[in-house]
mmCIF file of C-alpha atoms in Angstrom:
data_model
loop_
_atom_site.group_PDB
_atom_site.id
_atom_site.type_symbol
_atom_site.label_atom_id
_atom_site.label_comp_id
_atom_site.label_asym_id
_atom_site.label_seq_id
_atom_site.Cartn_x
_atom_site.Cartn_y
_atom_site.Cartn_z
ATOM 1 C CA MET E 1388 -19.331 57.602 52.516
ATOM 2 C CA LYS E 1389 -18.260 54.566 54.257
ATOM 3 C CA MET E 1390 -22.057 53.721 54.265
ATOM 4 C CA TYR E 1391 -22.278 54.313 50.180
ATOM 5 C CA LYS E 1392 -19.440 52.024 49.919
ATOM 6 C CA LEU E 1393 -21.562 49.295 51.540
ATOM 7 C CA PHE E 1394 -24.537 49.825 49.621
ATOM 8 C CA LEU E 1395 -22.350 50.097 46.288
ATOM 9 C CA VAL E 1396 -20.784 46.763 47.290
ATOM 10 C CA ALA E 1397 -24.236 44.962 48.351
ATOM 11 C CA VAL E 1398 -26.103 46.790 44.801
ATOM 12 C CA LEU E 1399 -23.033 45.278 42.553
ATOM 13 C CA SER E 1400 -23.213 41.806 44.449
ATOM 14 C CA LEU E 1401 -26.944 41.797 43.666
ATOM 15 C CA SER E 1402 -26.602 42.745 40.243
ATOM 16 C CA ALA E 1403 -24.057 39.727 39.718
ATOM 17 C CA THR E 1404 -26.533 37.393 41.478
ATOM 18 C CA MET E 1405 -29.296 38.359 39.165
ATOM 19 C CA GLY E 1406 -27.107 38.437 36.407
ATOM 20 C CA PHE E 1407 -25.885 34.544 37.174
ATOM 21 C CA GLY E 1408 -29.703 33.573 37.027
ATOM 22 C CA GLN E 1409 -30.349 35.305 33.713
ATOM 23 C CA LEU E 1410 -27.836 33.569 31.985
ATOM 24 C CA TYR E 1411 -27.967 30.060 33.598
ATOM 25 C CA ALA E 1412 -31.267 28.414 34.129
ATOM 26 C CA PRO E 1413 -32.202 27.196 37.907
ATOM 27 C CA GLY E 1414 -30.840 23.188 38.164
ATOM 28 C CA ALA E 1415 -28.746 23.192 34.717
ATOM 29 C CA VAL E 1416 -25.532 23.785 36.596
ATOM 30 C CA GLN E 1417 -24.891 21.323 39.192
ATOM 31 C CA ALA E 1418 -22.055 20.756 41.690
ATOM 32 C CA SER E 1419 -21.658 17.278 43.382
ATOM 33 C CA GLY E 1420 -19.626 16.618 46.653
ATOM 34 C CA ASN E 1421 -16.862 14.770 44.769
ATOM 35 C CA ALA E 1422 -16.440 18.322 43.138
ATOM 36 C CA ASN E 1423 -17.881 17.105 39.898
ATOM 37 C CA VAL E 1424 -19.585 19.658 37.846
ATOM 38 C CA GLY E 1425 -22.669 18.761 35.418
ATOM 39 C CA VAL E 1426 -24.113 20.915 32.712
ATOM 40 C CA ASN E 1427 -27.809 19.732 32.519
ATOM 41 C CA VAL E 1428 -26.854 16.664 34.227
ATOM 42 C CA SER E 1429 -27.826 15.927 37.972
ATOM 43 C CA THR E 1430 -25.318 13.585 39.214
ATOM 44 C CA PRO E 1431 -21.852 14.053 37.321
ATOM 45 C CA SER E 1432 -19.661 11.238 37.234
ATOM 46 C CA ASN E 1433 -16.783 13.094 36.180
ATOM 47 C CA GLU E 1434 -14.857 16.283 36.902
ATOM 48 C CA LEU E 1435 -17.046 17.816 34.079
ATOM 49 C CA GLN E 1436 -19.909 16.577 32.340
ATOM 50 C CA VAL E 1437 -22.104 18.285 29.633
ATOM 51 C CA LEU E 1438 -25.590 16.630 28.694
ATOM 52 C CA GLY E 1439 -25.603 18.926 24.947
ATOM 53 C CA THR E 1440 -23.748 21.028 23.041
ATOM 54 C CA VAL E 1441 -20.449 22.639 23.327
ATOM 55 C CA ARG E 1442 -19.029 25.132 21.266
ATOM 56 C CA ALA E 1443 -15.813 26.462 21.913
ATOM 57 C CA LYS E 1444 -12.993 28.705 19.652
ATOM 58 C CA SER E 1445 -10.753 25.726 20.128
ATOM 59 C CA PHE E 1446 -10.100 23.322 22.337
ATOM 60 C CA LEU E 1447 -6.978 22.138 24.012
ATOM 61 C CA LEU E 1448 -6.020 18.745 25.909
ATOM 62 C CA THR E 1449 -2.537 19.184 27.541
ATOM 63 C CA ASN E 1450 -1.020 17.054 30.210
ATOM 64 C CA ILE E 1451 -2.603 13.745 29.688
ATOM 65 C CA GLN E 1452 -1.893 11.048 31.552
ATOM 66 C CA ALA E 1453 -0.568 8.074 29.424
ATOM 67 C CA SER E 1454 -3.489 5.522 29.932
ATOM 68 C CA ALA E 1455 -6.130 8.162 29.420
ATOM 69 C CA ALA E 1456 -7.665 9.341 25.778
ATOM 70 C CA ALA E 1457 -10.128 11.949 24.875
ATOM 71 C CA THR E 1458 -12.916 10.273 23.769
ATOM 72 C CA LEU E 1459 -16.200 11.491 21.420
ATOM 73 C CA ASN E 1460 -19.041 8.762 22.014
ATOM 74 C CA ARG E 1461 -22.897 9.287 20.639
ATOM 75 C CA LEU E 1462 -25.675 7.183 21.877
ATOM 76 C CA ASP E 1463 -25.958 4.651 19.066
ATOM 77 C CA GLY E 1464 -22.155 3.772 19.524
ATOM 78 C CA ALA E 1465 -19.799 5.228 17.316
ATOM 79 C CA ALA E 1466 -16.873 6.634 18.679
ATOM 80 C CA MET E 1467 -13.826 8.159 18.228
ATOM 81 C CA SER E 1468 -10.910 8.224 20.433
ATOM 82 C CA MET E 1469 -7.813 10.273 20.494
ATOM 83 C CA GLY E 1470 -4.825 8.885 23.098
ATOM 84 C CA GLY E 1471 -1.526 7.186 23.075
ATOM 85 C CA GLY E 1472 1.841 7.226 24.688
ATOM 86 C CA ALA E 1473 5.320 8.513 25.316
ATOM 87 C CA THR E 1474 6.180 6.972 21.350
ATOM 88 C CA GLN E 1475 3.362 6.953 19.953
ATOM 89 C CA GLY E 1476 -0.451 8.485 19.069
ATOM 90 C CA THR E 1477 -3.691 6.812 18.355
ATOM 91 C CA MET E 1478 -6.912 7.792 16.594
ATOM 92 C CA ILE E 1479 -9.854 4.607 16.838
ATOM 93 C CA PHE E 1480 -13.210 5.108 15.034
ATOM 94 C CA ASP E 1481 -16.356 2.827 14.859
ATOM 95 C CA GLU E 1482 -17.884 1.672 17.993
ATOM 96 C CA ASN E 1483 -16.144 -1.530 18.392
ATOM 97 C CA TYR E 1484 -13.380 0.307 18.471
ATOM 98 C CA ASP E 1485 -12.339 -1.456 14.820
ATOM 99 C CA PHE E 1486 -10.590 1.138 12.512
ATOM 100 C CA GLN E 1487 -7.758 3.311 13.343
ATOM 101 C CA ILE E 1488 -4.951 5.795 12.834
ATOM 102 C CA ARG E 1489 -1.926 5.536 14.696
ATOM 103 C CA LYS E 1490 1.654 6.899 14.932
ATOM 104 C CA ALA E 1491 3.154 3.737 15.793
ATOM 105 C CA PRO E 1492 6.845 3.978 17.606
ATOM 106 C CA ARG E 1493 9.000 3.136 14.477
ATOM 107 C CA ALA E 1494 7.963 6.669 13.404
ATOM 108 C CA GLN E 1495 5.063 5.239 10.849
ATOM 109 C CA VAL E 1496 1.494 6.013 10.122
ATOM 110 C CA GLU E 1497 -0.906 2.694 10.514
ATOM 111 C CA VAL E 1498 -4.277 2.453 9.168
ATOM 112 C CA GLY E 1499 -6.667 -0.114 9.763
ATOM 113 C CA ILE E 1500 -7.825 -2.755 11.809
ATOM 114 C CA LEU E 1501 -4.912 -2.642 14.539
ATOM 115 C CA ASN E 1502 -6.457 -4.643 17.209
ATOM 116 C CA ALA E 1503 -6.169 -7.665 14.954
ATOM 117 C CA GLY E 1504 -2.259 -7.322 14.914
ATOM 118 C CA THR E 1505 -2.096 -5.908 11.392
ATOM 119 C CA ALA E 1506 -2.001 -2.184 10.120
ATOM 120 C CA VAL E 1507 -3.978 -2.674 6.937
ATOM 121 C CA ILE E 1508 -1.429 0.445 5.746
ATOM 122 C CA THR E 1509 1.253 1.444 6.936
ATOM 123 C CA VAL E 1510 3.390 4.424 5.759
ATOM 124 C CA ASP E 1511 7.083 4.747 7.044
ATOM 125 C CA GLY E 1512 8.224 7.610 8.613
ATOM 126 C CA PRO E 1513 11.487 8.407 7.561
ATOM 127 C CA THR E 1514 11.136 7.123 3.723
ATOM 128 C CA GLY E 1515 7.594 7.620 3.087
ATOM 129 C CA ASN E 1516 7.417 4.104 1.444
ATOM 130 C CA VAL E 1517 3.747 2.145 1.908
ATOM 131 C CA GLY E 1518 3.094 -1.195 2.523
ATOM 132 C CA ILE E 1519 -0.222 -2.669 2.645
ATOM 133 C CA ASN E 1520 -0.994 -5.403 4.847
ATOM 134 C CA THR E 1521 2.633 -5.091 6.144
ATOM 135 C CA GLU E 1522 4.365 -3.301 8.251
ATOM 136 C CA ASN E 1523 7.690 -3.387 7.052
ATOM 137 C CA PRO E 1524 7.686 -2.241 3.652
ATOM 138 C CA GLY E 1525 11.442 -2.201 3.501
ATOM 139 C CA SER E 1526 12.943 -0.540 0.669
ATOM 140 C CA PHE E 1527 10.113 -0.644 -2.046
ATOM 141 C CA GLN E 1528 8.127 2.610 -2.001
ATOM 142 C CA LEU E 1529 4.995 0.072 -2.005
ATOM 143 C CA ALA E 1530 4.755 -3.446 -1.038
ATOM 144 C CA VAL E 1531 1.534 -5.480 -1.005
ATOM 145 C CA GLU E 1532 1.795 -8.555 0.899
ATOM 146 C CA GLY E 1533 -0.917 -10.317 -0.915
ATOM 147 C CA THR E 1534 -2.401 -10.266 -4.322
ATOM 148 C CA ILE E 1535 -2.995 -6.939 -6.364
ATOM 149 C CA GLY E 1536 -6.196 -6.686 -9.102
ATOM 150 C CA CYS E 1537 -6.595 -4.813 -11.599
ATOM 151 C CA ARG E 1538 -7.278 -3.909 -15.342
ATOM 152 C CA GLU E 1539 -4.341 -2.617 -17.060
ATOM 153 C CA ALA E 1540 -0.629 -2.218 -15.771
ATOM 154 C CA GLN E 1541 1.980 -0.062 -17.247
ATOM 155 C CA VAL E 1542 5.416 -0.533 -16.824
ATOM 156 C CA LEU E 1543 7.935 2.296 -16.979
ATOM 157 C CA ILE E 1544 11.347 0.716 -18.682
ATOM 158 C CA THR E 1545 15.178 2.691 -18.272
ATOM 159 C CA ASN E 1546 16.323 -0.673 -20.447
ATOM 160 C CA PRO E 1547 16.252 -0.581 -24.427
ATOM 161 C CA PHE E 1548 13.561 -2.785 -25.968
ATOM 162 C CA PRO E 1549 15.053 -5.696 -27.463
ATOM 163 C CA ASP E 1550 14.117 -4.699 -30.953
ATOM 164 C CA PHE E 1551 18.353 -4.661 -30.972
ATOM 165 C CA VAL E 1552 17.782 -8.326 -31.658
ATOM 166 C CA PHE E 1553 16.480 -7.770 -35.509
ATOM 167 C CA GLU E 1554 19.678 -5.770 -36.030
ATOM 168 C CA SER E 1555 22.609 -6.862 -38.618
ATOM 169 C CA ASP E 1556 25.356 -6.886 -36.389
ATOM 170 C CA TYR E 1557 23.411 -8.774 -32.940
ATOM 171 C CA ASP E 1558 25.566 -12.038 -31.987
ATOM 172 C CA LEU E 1559 22.749 -14.514 -32.453
ATOM 173 C CA LYS E 1560 24.051 -17.658 -30.631
ATOM 174 C CA SER E 1561 23.793 -20.711 -32.683
ATOM 175 C CA LEU E 1562 21.264 -23.611 -31.552
ATOM 176 C CA PRO E 1563 24.172 -26.082 -30.768
ATOM 177 C CA GLU E 1564 26.086 -23.250 -28.824
ATOM 178 C CA VAL E 1565 22.559 -22.560 -26.989
ATOM 179 C CA GLU E 1566 22.303 -26.571 -26.372
ATOM 180 C CA GLN E 1567 25.873 -26.406 -24.628
ATOM 181 C CA TYR E 1568 24.887 -23.498 -22.404
ATOM 182 C CA ILE E 1569 21.869 -25.022 -21.428
ATOM 183 C CA LYS E 1570 23.633 -28.306 -20.501
ATOM 184 C CA GLU E 1571 26.303 -26.468 -18.751
ATOM 185 C CA ASN E 1572 24.386 -23.940 -16.584
ATOM 186 C CA LYS E 1573 21.153 -25.216 -16.585
ATOM 187 C CA HIS E 1574 19.091 -21.888 -17.775
ATOM 188 C CA LEU E 1575 19.015 -19.804 -20.721
ATOM 189 C CA PRO E 1576 21.912 -17.246 -21.450
ATOM 190 C CA GLU E 1577 20.817 -14.005 -20.007
ATOM 191 C CA ILE E 1578 18.040 -15.373 -18.011
ATOM 192 C CA PRO E 1579 18.543 -15.182 -14.246
ATOM 193 C CA SER E 1580 18.960 -19.011 -12.930
ATOM 194 C CA ALA E 1581 16.507 -20.344 -10.272
ATOM 195 C CA ALA E 1582 19.030 -20.192 -7.285
ATOM 196 C CA GLU E 1583 20.048 -16.173 -8.436
ATOM 197 C CA VAL E 1584 16.087 -15.233 -8.245
ATOM 198 C CA GLU E 1585 15.697 -16.702 -4.992
ATOM 199 C CA GLU E 1586 19.066 -15.169 -3.588
ATOM 200 C CA GLU E 1587 17.406 -11.689 -4.409
ATOM 201 C CA GLY E 1588 14.041 -12.829 -3.272
ATOM 202 C CA GLY E 1589 12.141 -12.590 -6.012
ATOM 203 C CA PHE E 1590 12.629 -10.847 -9.793
ATOM 204 C CA LYS E 1591 12.079 -7.536 -11.684
ATOM 205 C CA LEU E 1592 8.738 -7.267 -13.456
ATOM 206 C CA GLY E 1593 9.733 -5.166 -16.059
ATOM 207 C CA GLU E 1594 13.003 -6.041 -16.489
ATOM 208 C CA MET E 1595 11.945 -9.973 -16.874
ATOM 209 C CA ASN E 1596 9.739 -9.078 -19.082
ATOM 210 C CA LEU E 1597 11.972 -7.614 -21.631
ATOM 211 C CA LYS E 1598 14.149 -10.224 -21.139
ATOM 212 C CA LEU E 1599 11.509 -12.895 -22.238
ATOM 213 C CA LEU E 1600 10.883 -10.714 -25.121
ATOM 214 C CA GLN E 1601 14.280 -10.715 -26.375
ATOM 215 C CA LYS E 1602 14.231 -14.623 -26.526
ATOM 216 C CA VAL E 1603 11.016 -15.195 -28.254
ATOM 217 C CA GLU E 1604 12.586 -12.520 -30.987
ATOM 218 C CA GLU E 1605 15.607 -14.913 -30.687
ATOM 219 C CA LEU E 1606 13.395 -18.047 -31.004
ATOM 220 C CA THR E 1607 11.310 -15.926 -33.857
ATOM 221 C CA LEU E 1608 14.947 -15.781 -35.692
ATOM 222 C CA TYR E 1609 15.797 -19.246 -35.219
ATOM 223 C CA LEU E 1610 12.487 -20.491 -36.739
ATOM 224 C CA ILE E 1611 12.919 -18.165 -39.670
ATOM 225 C CA ASP E 1612 15.926 -19.419 -39.964
ATOM 226 C CA GLN E 1613 14.457 -23.380 -39.527
ATOM 227 C CA ASN E 1614 11.999 -22.373 -42.544
ATOM 228 C CA LYS E 1615 14.349 -21.064 -44.682
ATOM 229 C CA ARG E 1616 16.315 -24.701 -44.355
ATOM 230 C CA ILE E 1617 13.247 -26.713 -44.707
ATOM 231 C CA ASP E 1618 12.403 -24.879 -48.145
ATOM 232 C CA GLN E 1619 15.551 -25.455 -49.205
ATOM 233 C CA LEU E 1620 15.578 -29.174 -48.284
ATOM 234 C CA SER E 1621 12.599 -29.435 -49.867
ATOM 235 C CA SER E 1622 13.484 -27.566 -53.185
ATOM 236 C CA GLU E 1623 16.476 -30.204 -53.124
ATOM 237 C CA LEU E 1624 14.019 -33.173 -52.572
ATOM 238 C CA GLU E 1625 12.072 -32.204 -55.720
ATOM 239 C CA LYS E 1626 14.934 -31.928 -57.377
ATOM 240 C CA VAL E 1627 16.359 -35.281 -56.675
ATOM 241 C CA LYS E 1628 12.779 -36.895 -57.293
ATOM 242 C CA LYS E 1629 12.634 -35.381 -60.713
ATOM 243 C CA GLU E 1630 16.209 -36.916 -61.432
ATOM 244 C CA ASN E 1631 14.693 -40.349 -60.250
ATOM 245 C CA ALA E 1632 11.740 -39.846 -62.734
ATOM 246 C CA SER E 1633 13.779 -38.867 -65.309
ATOM 247 C CA LEU E 1634 16.499 -42.027 -64.675
ATOM 248 C CA ARG E 1635 13.266 -44.371 -64.388
ATOM 249 C CA GLU E 1636 12.376 -43.708 -67.668
ATOM 250 C CA GLY E 1637 15.352 -43.548 -69.227
ATOM 251 C CA ILE E 1638 16.461 -47.370 -68.039
ATOM 252 C CA SER E 1639 12.715 -48.074 -69.315
ATOM 253 C CA GLY E 1640 12.979 -46.442 -72.478
ATOM 254 C CA SER E 1641 16.676 -48.571 -73.005
ATOM 255 C CA ASN E 1642 14.673 -52.235 -72.268
#
C-alpha cells in the first residue's frame, strides 16, 4: 500500500510537470536573480514584465506608494498614466504628458495642460461650477478667463421688457430734469455709475441691455416730442411770414 501511494505521487508529479510544459512554451517565463518575473522577456527589470497582450476580467491596483503611478506605454511614445497622492488623483495622456485629468485637493476636477500651471477646464466639486482658463470659477456657473466667440447668444431675462416706457402713465423725466440729474450724479438715471460697476466687478449683460433699451425708448419719445415742437414752430413761422407779406403788400399799396 505504501509503494502504491509513492507511485501515485510520482505519477501526479510527472503529470503536473508535463501539463506545465504543455501550457507554457520553454523559456516563455523567466525568473531573474532579484525575483523579477518576465513573460516573453529574458531579463525582466520589474517585478512582473510582460511583452505581449495581457487579458484579465478585472484589474485592481492597491496600496500603491504615494509617488508611484500605473503607466501604460506604447512603442510609438503614446502613454496613459494614473496616479496621485493622499488628496488628489491624476490621469495623464500623450507621450509628453501634456494632457491631464486630475482631481485636485479642493475637490475639483481639472482638465488640460496642467504642467503649464493652469488647467484648461476646471469643475468645482462642491458647486459644479465650471471654469475655462481659470481654476477658481467662484460663484459663477461658468467662468471664462478670456474671450468667447459665438454666432448667436440668447439671454434669458427675468426683468420685464422696457416697453412700459410707451405706456401713458410712464413717468418720463423732462430734459431739464435729466440735465440736472447728470450734473449732480455724472451718469444717466437708472444706469449704474462707473464706481458701482467697478465695485461689483462688472455688470450683468442682460440687465444692462434692458436698461440701455429703456434709455433708447425714452430718447425716442424725446425725439418725437422735439419733432412735434419743430413742426409747430415751422407752422408758426410760416404764419408769421404770410402776415409779414400781407403787411408789406398793404404798405406798398398805400404808397
